[in-house]
Short mmCIF file of C-alpha atoms in Angstrom, two decimals:
data_model
loop_
_atom_site.label_atom_id
_atom_site.label_comp_id
_atom_site.label_asym_id
_atom_site.label_seq_id
_atom_site.Cartn_x
_atom_site.Cartn_y
_atom_site.Cartn_z
CA MET A 1 7.54 1.24 43.87
CA LYS A 2 10.80 0.11 42.92
CA PHE A 3 10.11 0.96 39.38
CA LEU A 4 8.29 3.81 39.87
CA LEU A 5 12.02 5.10 41.74
CA VAL A 6 13.76 4.26 39.17
CA LEU A 7 11.62 5.39 35.83
CA CYS A 8 11.91 8.30 37.81
CA VAL A 9 15.03 8.84 38.18
CA VAL A 10 15.99 7.97 34.35
CA SER A 11 13.72 10.39 33.21
CA ALA A 12 15.08 12.93 35.62
CA GLY A 13 18.45 12.93 33.37
CA LEU A 14 16.62 12.66 29.84
CA LEU A 15 14.50 15.16 30.12
CA GLY A 16 15.18 17.63 33.34
CA GLY A 17 13.77 16.60 36.20
CA CYS A 18 10.64 13.60 36.83
CA ALA A 19 7.90 16.75 38.21
CA THR A 20 8.50 17.77 34.91
CA ALA A 21 9.66 15.47 32.26
CA GLU A 22 6.41 14.13 29.28
CA LEU A 23 7.45 10.52 28.85
CA ARG A 24 6.03 10.06 24.91
CA GLY A 25 6.74 7.23 22.14
CA SER A 26 8.22 8.90 19.34
CA GLY A 27 6.14 6.28 17.04
CA ASP A 28 2.91 8.36 18.22
CA LEU A 29 4.26 12.16 17.62
CA GLY A 30 3.65 14.10 14.05
CA VAL A 31 4.62 17.94 13.41
CA VAL A 32 2.12 19.62 11.56
CA ILE A 33 3.42 22.93 9.36
CA GLU A 34 2.29 25.97 10.26
CA ARG A 35 3.02 28.27 7.23
CA GLU A 36 2.87 31.70 7.57
CA ALA A 37 4.22 31.89 10.88
CA GLY A 38 7.32 30.06 10.09
CA SER A 39 6.43 27.22 13.15
CA VAL A 40 5.88 23.50 13.09
CA LEU A 41 3.42 21.86 16.22
CA ILE A 42 4.43 18.68 17.24
CA VAL A 43 1.19 16.28 17.45
CA ASN A 44 0.41 13.41 19.16
CA THR A 45 -1.81 11.02 17.29
CA THR A 46 -3.59 9.03 19.55
CA ARG A 47 -4.05 11.59 21.97
CA ILE A 48 -5.11 14.04 18.85
CA ALA A 49 -3.48 16.74 21.16
CA VAL A 50 -0.49 19.73 20.44
CA LEU A 51 2.43 18.51 23.03
CA SER A 52 4.31 21.94 21.55
CA ARG A 53 4.84 25.04 18.65
CA ILE A 54 9.23 25.14 17.56
CA THR A 55 9.41 28.42 15.66
CA GLU A 56 11.63 30.10 13.86
CA LEU A 57 11.77 27.51 11.59
CA GLY A 58 12.32 30.35 8.25
CA ASP A 59 9.80 30.46 5.17
CA LEU A 60 8.13 27.04 5.34
CA SER A 61 5.28 27.82 2.02
CA HIS A 62 6.48 24.27 0.71
CA ALA A 63 7.44 22.92 3.40
CA SER A 64 8.39 18.99 3.25
CA VAL A 65 9.25 16.66 6.68
CA VAL A 66 11.39 13.27 7.26
CA PHE A 67 11.67 11.17 10.23
CA SER A 68 15.10 9.73 11.83
CA ARG A 69 14.90 6.22 12.00
CA ASP A 70 14.59 6.21 14.92
CA GLN A 71 11.45 8.45 14.62
CA ARG A 72 13.54 11.37 17.25
CA TYR A 73 14.01 13.62 14.82
CA ALA A 74 12.31 16.20 12.05
CA TYR A 75 13.95 17.36 9.85
CA VAL A 76 12.18 20.32 7.88
CA PHE A 77 12.73 21.26 4.23
CA GLY A 78 11.89 24.99 4.02
CA ARG A 79 10.95 27.12 0.58
CA ASP A 80 13.75 29.86 1.69
CA GLY A 81 16.47 26.60 1.40
CA GLY A 82 16.62 26.03 6.07
CA LEU A 83 17.20 22.53 6.95
CA SER A 84 15.77 22.32 10.64
CA LYS A 85 16.67 19.22 12.43
CA ILE A 86 13.87 19.24 15.59
CA ASP A 87 13.89 17.19 18.83
CA LEU A 88 10.17 15.14 18.82
CA LEU A 89 11.36 14.64 22.68
CA GLN A 90 12.78 17.34 23.84
CA ASP A 91 10.65 19.86 21.84
CA LYS A 92 13.40 21.83 20.86
CA LEU A 93 15.33 23.46 17.26
CA GLU A 94 18.32 21.03 17.78
CA LYS A 95 19.70 23.22 14.39
CA ARG A 96 19.00 24.93 11.33
CA ILE A 97 21.00 25.54 8.66
CA VAL A 98 20.47 27.70 5.04
CA GLN A 99 21.79 24.98 2.22
CA ALA A 100 20.44 27.01 -0.48
CA GLY A 101 18.63 30.40 -2.19
CA ASN A 102 14.93 27.42 -2.73
CA SER A 103 14.17 24.23 -1.77
CA ILE A 104 11.67 22.18 -2.67
CA GLY A 105 12.23 18.43 -0.28
CA GLY A 106 14.34 16.91 0.94
CA ALA A 107 14.41 12.65 1.46
CA ILE A 108 16.68 10.29 4.24
CA SER A 109 18.47 8.13 3.25
CA GLN A 110 18.35 4.80 3.61
CA ASP A 111 20.41 3.77 6.59
CA GLY A 112 19.18 7.38 8.19
CA ARG A 113 22.76 8.59 8.38
CA TRP A 114 22.43 11.43 5.77
CA ILE A 115 19.76 13.76 4.82
CA ALA A 116 19.93 14.30 0.88
CA VAL A 117 18.07 18.10 0.00
CA SER A 118 16.29 19.15 -3.71
CA ASN A 119 16.94 22.54 -4.36
CA TYR A 120 15.67 25.22 -7.72
CA THR A 121 18.08 27.83 -6.41
CA PRO A 122 20.69 26.17 -7.39
CA GLY A 123 19.55 24.12 -9.53
CA GLY A 124 21.17 20.22 -7.36
CA VAL A 125 21.13 18.33 -4.39
CA LYS A 126 23.12 18.34 -1.52
CA ILE A 127 24.07 15.50 1.45
CA PHE A 128 24.62 16.61 4.81
CA ALA A 129 24.89 14.04 7.54
CA ALA A 130 22.02 13.54 10.00
CA ASP A 131 23.71 13.87 13.44
CA THR A 132 25.50 17.08 12.46
CA LEU A 133 23.80 19.18 9.63
CA GLU A 134 27.21 18.85 7.86
CA GLN A 135 27.57 19.34 4.39
CA ILE A 136 28.87 16.08 2.61
CA ALA A 137 28.59 16.28 -0.81
CA ASP A 138 27.08 18.86 -3.91
CA ILE A 139 25.20 17.40 -6.49
CA PRO A 140 25.47 19.84 -9.35
CA ALA A 141 22.03 19.32 -11.52
CA SER A 142 24.44 20.20 -14.67
CA TYR A 143 22.97 20.19 -17.78
CA GLY A 144 24.57 22.30 -20.27
CA GLU A 145 27.20 24.59 -19.80
CA GLY A 146 26.60 26.81 -16.92
CA LEU A 147 23.27 25.45 -17.36
CA LEU A 148 21.57 24.18 -13.62
CA SER A 149 18.33 22.69 -13.42
CA LYS A 150 16.20 22.91 -10.79
CA VAL A 151 15.41 19.50 -9.71
CA VAL A 152 12.08 18.00 -8.63
CA GLY A 153 11.18 14.89 -7.54
CA LEU A 154 13.37 13.62 -4.50
CA ALA A 155 12.86 9.92 -3.62
CA ASP A 156 14.47 7.02 -1.60
CA ALA A 157 15.12 3.86 -2.65
CA SER A 158 16.53 0.82 -1.23
CA ASP A 159 20.77 0.06 -1.76
CA GLN A 160 21.77 3.65 -0.52
CA ARG A 161 20.10 4.84 -3.45
CA PHE A 162 18.39 8.79 -3.95
CA VAL A 163 16.73 9.69 -6.94
CA PHE A 164 15.26 12.56 -8.59
CA SER A 165 13.98 14.34 -11.97
CA LEU A 166 15.21 17.62 -13.16
CA PHE A 167 12.63 19.83 -14.45
CA ASP A 168 14.71 21.89 -16.91
CA ALA A 169 16.18 18.81 -19.06
CA ASP A 170 13.73 16.13 -19.06
CA GLN A 171 16.28 14.04 -17.15
CA ILE A 172 16.16 11.92 -13.89
CA TRP A 173 19.26 11.11 -11.97
CA VAL A 174 20.26 7.99 -9.54
CA ALA A 175 22.53 8.79 -6.42
CA ASN A 176 24.12 6.16 -5.18
CA LEU A 177 25.40 6.84 -1.69
CA HIS A 178 27.05 4.08 -0.90
CA ASN A 179 30.44 6.27 -1.15
CA PRO A 180 28.59 9.77 -0.40
CA GLN A 181 32.08 12.04 0.15
CA ALA A 182 31.69 10.95 -4.47
CA PRO A 183 28.37 10.00 -5.10
CA GLN A 184 28.04 7.84 -8.22
CA ILE A 185 25.46 9.52 -10.49
CA GLN A 186 23.73 7.01 -13.12
CA LYS A 187 22.01 9.82 -15.77
CA PHE A 188 18.61 9.15 -17.69
CA SER A 189 17.91 11.33 -20.79
CA GLN A 190 15.23 12.84 -22.64
CA ILE A 191 12.72 11.51 -20.19
CA GLY A 192 9.82 13.36 -21.43
CA LYS A 193 8.73 17.26 -21.29
CA GLN A 194 9.49 18.99 -17.55
CA PRO A 195 8.74 15.75 -14.61
CA TYR A 196 7.34 18.14 -11.76
CA ASP A 197 6.58 15.37 -9.22
CA ALA A 198 7.73 11.77 -8.85
CA LEU A 199 6.72 8.89 -6.32
CA LEU A 200 8.56 5.91 -5.63
CA THR A 201 6.28 2.99 -5.02
CA PRO A 202 5.84 1.08 -1.58
CA ASP A 203 7.88 -1.63 -2.83
CA GLY A 204 10.57 0.51 -3.71
CA ARG A 205 10.90 -0.95 -7.22
CA TYR A 206 10.10 1.44 -9.01
CA TYR A 207 10.19 5.58 -9.84
CA LEU A 208 7.27 6.84 -11.27
CA ALA A 209 8.01 10.97 -12.76
CA GLY A 210 5.03 13.36 -13.99
CA LEU A 211 5.40 14.95 -17.08
CA PHE A 212 3.73 18.74 -17.22
CA GLY A 213 4.93 18.73 -20.78
CA GLU A 214 3.38 16.81 -22.23
CA THR A 215 1.25 13.57 -21.68
CA GLY A 216 1.65 10.80 -19.85
CA LEU A 217 4.75 9.61 -16.62
CA ALA A 218 7.97 8.33 -16.91
CA LYS A 219 9.13 5.47 -15.47
CA LEU A 220 12.10 3.55 -14.00
CA ASP A 221 12.49 0.81 -13.18
CA LEU A 222 14.92 0.47 -9.77
CA TRP A 223 15.27 -3.70 -10.19
CA GLN A 224 16.81 -3.01 -14.12
CA PRO A 225 17.97 0.97 -14.40
CA GLU A 226 19.81 -1.13 -17.36
CA ALA A 227 16.37 -1.21 -19.40
CA GLY A 228 15.54 2.47 -19.76
CA VAL A 229 13.30 4.95 -18.47
CA ASN A 230 9.81 3.64 -20.04
CA ARG A 231 6.86 6.08 -20.48
CA VAL A 232 3.01 5.10 -19.44
CA LEU A 233 0.54 6.35 -20.61
CA PRO A 234 1.99 8.92 -23.46
CA ASP A 235 -1.22 9.17 -25.41
CA TYR A 236 -3.58 10.79 -21.82
CA GLY A 237 -5.50 12.96 -23.13
CA ALA A 238 -3.25 14.38 -25.65
CA HIS A 239 -6.66 15.34 -27.99
CA GLU A 240 -8.62 16.66 -24.74
CA GLU A 241 -8.46 20.18 -24.08
CA LYS A 242 -6.89 20.84 -20.90
CA LEU A 243 -8.13 22.77 -17.94
CA PRO A 244 -5.81 26.36 -16.33
CA VAL A 245 -3.42 24.34 -13.76
CA TYR A 246 -4.48 26.16 -10.22
CA LYS A 247 -2.02 23.67 -8.75
CA MET A 248 0.07 21.53 -9.67
CA PRO A 249 -0.71 17.72 -8.37
CA HIS A 250 1.65 16.21 -6.18
CA LEU A 251 2.15 12.43 -7.02
CA GLN A 252 4.89 11.51 -3.56
CA GLY A 253 2.72 9.62 -1.64
CA TRP A 254 0.70 6.17 -0.81
CA THR A 255 -0.65 6.01 -4.61
CA ALA A 256 -0.94 2.70 -5.00
CA SER A 257 -3.50 -0.04 -3.77
CA GLY A 258 -2.40 -3.39 -4.57
CA ASP A 259 -2.45 -4.01 -8.34
CA TRP A 260 -3.18 -0.50 -9.41
CA LEU A 261 -1.60 3.06 -8.87
CA PHE A 262 -4.03 5.99 -8.41
CA VAL A 263 -2.86 9.47 -9.58
CA PRO A 264 -3.98 12.83 -10.51
CA ALA A 265 -4.47 13.65 -13.74
CA VAL A 266 -2.60 17.31 -14.43
CA GLY A 267 -5.51 19.26 -15.78
CA GLN A 268 -8.29 17.13 -15.37
CA HIS A 269 -11.11 16.36 -13.20
CA GLU A 270 -9.82 12.61 -12.63
CA VAL A 271 -7.88 10.86 -10.76
CA LEU A 272 -5.91 8.16 -13.47
CA VAL A 273 -6.72 4.03 -11.95
CA ILE A 274 -2.79 2.64 -13.64
CA ASP A 275 -2.85 -1.53 -13.58
CA LYS A 276 0.82 -1.78 -12.34
CA HIS A 277 1.86 -5.07 -14.23
CA THR A 278 0.60 -4.12 -17.19
CA TRP A 279 1.21 -0.14 -16.71
CA GLN A 280 -2.03 0.24 -18.48
CA LEU A 281 -5.29 3.37 -17.97
CA LEU A 282 -7.65 0.65 -15.80
CA LYS A 283 -10.09 3.48 -15.22
CA ARG A 284 -10.31 6.71 -15.26
CA ILE A 285 -12.70 8.28 -11.57
CA PRO A 286 -14.89 11.90 -12.60
CA VAL A 287 -14.07 13.87 -9.57
CA ALA A 288 -15.15 17.33 -8.11
CA GLY A 289 -11.98 19.09 -9.25
CA GLN A 290 -8.66 19.18 -10.38
CA PRO A 291 -6.98 16.64 -7.57
CA VAL A 292 -3.76 17.74 -6.17
CA PHE A 293 -3.28 14.97 -3.22
CA VAL A 294 -3.86 11.32 -4.46
CA THR A 295 -3.38 9.68 -0.99
CA ALA A 296 -4.56 5.45 -0.21
CA ARG A 297 -5.25 4.55 2.82
CA PRO A 298 -2.68 1.98 4.53
CA ASP A 299 -4.64 -1.11 3.62
CA GLY A 300 -5.89 0.25 0.65
CA ARG A 301 -9.34 -0.41 0.76
CA GLN A 302 -9.64 4.22 0.15
CA VAL A 303 -8.28 6.38 -1.26
CA TRP A 304 -8.38 10.25 -0.99
CA VAL A 305 -8.90 13.01 -2.92
CA ASN A 306 -7.96 16.19 -2.14
CA PHE A 307 -8.65 19.50 -4.67
CA ALA A 308 -7.09 22.71 -6.13
CA LEU A 309 -9.21 26.23 -6.72
CA PRO A 310 -11.99 26.28 -6.57
CA ASP A 311 -13.36 23.58 -4.99
CA ASN A 312 -10.39 23.36 -2.24
CA GLN A 313 -13.12 22.76 0.16
CA LEU A 314 -13.69 19.40 -0.72
CA VAL A 315 -12.22 16.13 -0.36
CA GLN A 316 -14.04 13.06 -1.57
CA VAL A 317 -13.30 9.14 -0.99
CA ILE A 318 -13.04 6.93 -3.72
CA ASP A 319 -13.83 3.03 -2.69
CA VAL A 320 -11.16 0.87 -3.96
CA LYS A 321 -13.71 -1.93 -4.17
CA ASP A 322 -15.60 -0.43 -6.34
CA LEU A 323 -13.09 2.25 -8.60
CA SER A 324 -15.69 4.99 -7.87
CA VAL A 325 -16.76 8.20 -5.05
CA SER A 326 -18.30 6.45 -2.35
CA LYS A 327 -18.46 10.23 -0.03
CA THR A 328 -17.89 13.39 -0.54
CA LEU A 329 -16.90 16.00 2.40
CA GLN A 330 -16.72 19.45 2.88
CA PRO A 331 -14.08 19.98 6.33
CA GLY A 332 -13.69 23.67 6.16
CA LYS A 333 -12.17 25.77 4.24
CA ALA A 334 -8.61 25.70 1.72
CA VAL A 335 -7.83 21.60 2.33
CA LEU A 336 -4.11 21.55 2.15
CA HIS A 337 -2.81 18.45 2.86
CA MET A 338 -3.59 14.67 4.43
CA GLU A 339 -2.31 12.32 6.76
CA PHE A 340 -3.72 8.48 7.50
CA SER A 341 -2.12 7.52 11.01
CA PRO A 342 -0.57 4.52 11.36
CA ARG A 343 -2.68 2.00 10.83
CA GLY A 344 -5.05 4.04 9.17
CA GLU A 345 -8.20 4.44 11.35
CA THR A 346 -8.19 8.19 11.01
CA VAL A 347 -7.07 11.30 8.71
CA TRP A 348 -6.10 14.50 9.60
CA LEU A 349 -6.81 17.36 7.27
CA ALA A 350 -5.20 20.76 6.84
CA ILE A 351 -7.70 23.33 6.91
CA ARG A 352 -5.94 26.55 5.97
CA ASP A 353 -8.14 28.96 5.98
CA ASP A 354 -10.01 27.90 8.93
CA ASN A 355 -6.51 27.71 10.92
CA ARG A 356 -7.09 24.25 11.87
CA VAL A 357 -6.46 20.53 12.19
CA ALA A 358 -9.76 18.59 11.62
CA VAL A 359 -9.43 14.86 12.11
CA TYR A 360 -11.98 12.24 10.27
CA ASP A 361 -12.56 8.55 11.65
CA THR A 362 -12.11 7.17 8.25
CA GLU A 363 -15.15 4.26 9.54
CA THR A 364 -17.66 6.82 10.08
CA LEU A 365 -16.38 8.90 7.62
CA SER A 366 -17.18 11.62 10.06
CA GLU A 367 -14.98 14.13 11.86
CA ILE A 368 -13.84 12.39 15.59
CA GLY A 369 -11.88 16.12 16.52
CA GLN A 370 -9.80 18.26 15.51
CA LEU A 371 -6.78 20.81 16.83
CA PRO A 372 -5.95 24.79 16.75
CA ALA A 373 -3.39 25.36 14.09
CA ASP A 374 -1.82 28.85 12.46
CA LYS A 375 -2.39 28.71 8.33
CA PRO A 376 -1.76 24.70 9.34
CA SER A 377 -0.35 23.21 5.60
CA GLY A 378 1.98 19.73 5.33
CA ILE A 379 0.86 17.16 7.71
CA PHE A 380 3.84 14.40 8.77
CA PHE A 381 3.82 11.31 11.39
CA SER A 382 7.00 9.85 11.94
CA ALA A 383 5.64 6.54 10.92
CA ARG A 384 6.91 7.24 7.33
CA ALA A 385 10.18 6.72 8.91
CA ASN A 386 9.75 3.36 8.06
CA GLN A 387 8.74 3.97 4.52
CA LEU A 388 10.55 4.02 1.49
CA GLY A 389 10.06 7.16 -1.05
CA LEU A 390 8.30 9.35 2.23
#
């Protein structure tokens, strides 16, 4: 009884009263983007439940999210340049600023102190204090007299670094934030035409930028950046007809399984399997359409793939053991995003045109739950706080 009384008092002090307080673990939470409404749902990933809705977050048509290292706060990056800090434990918007005219995403530093935002307009990266959202530094993506590049593929790396690509300048930059007020920038030029997105391997060693203007990928070894940027699969698809690209593939995510990388092919109905030791193409896996997200289950046994129009009602599951599609699912109209629970027993699918989120058991590949959501897109769980590059 004494323990319950103390718990009630503590709860009252933190959340405003024992009768209304809901104790929750931050590691059990996540957010779902409601893109057209400019809102996010705070969800419980174990109970498959919506806890609250946070509104007035601006243009979330291309929103992404990172989490504080204690998993209490979610930082939402909006397309309109908005940066919002949400308290997941108190269901409230802590602060929102508009830091640019057109933003494409962001990252949080290794120590959790700094938030970086990549911008299209004006082109560059801005750094903010995670606690106050005060601007600390501005890194214009200058590549010529009066020219600023759109910035894509921003990822947090070890040793207090951010890595990002310049779409218009064909460059990769590494920003060292040991002195956040004056970041040290290392620049790599002529990496390939029009890098459009990038991934960081789970061990944090390799930064891979996909190229839209030519075939292949650009690879930077962050353990030895002095070796420069090397090309991976430079001849892939060079002599094949490319289909119209209805939606750009997304590379950022857990697209690694053991020694293999799984990469969506641009303009092809294929997932590419790359040997991480030799950086050679191991296999081309035919899939149902143009892949957008190619996401590995946390244990690496499965890779789930969703697609651009006209095949975005489908999801395919690749069995990594056999490197082949083992199941084709049709969850609903316009599957935009997928997120695995931290240990991978479930996967959550944002089904935009059905206004719902579907939850699938990854062993039986059957739907076990769903939640209503207004035009859902991105799904992000707080376990990302402990993963590099996410």
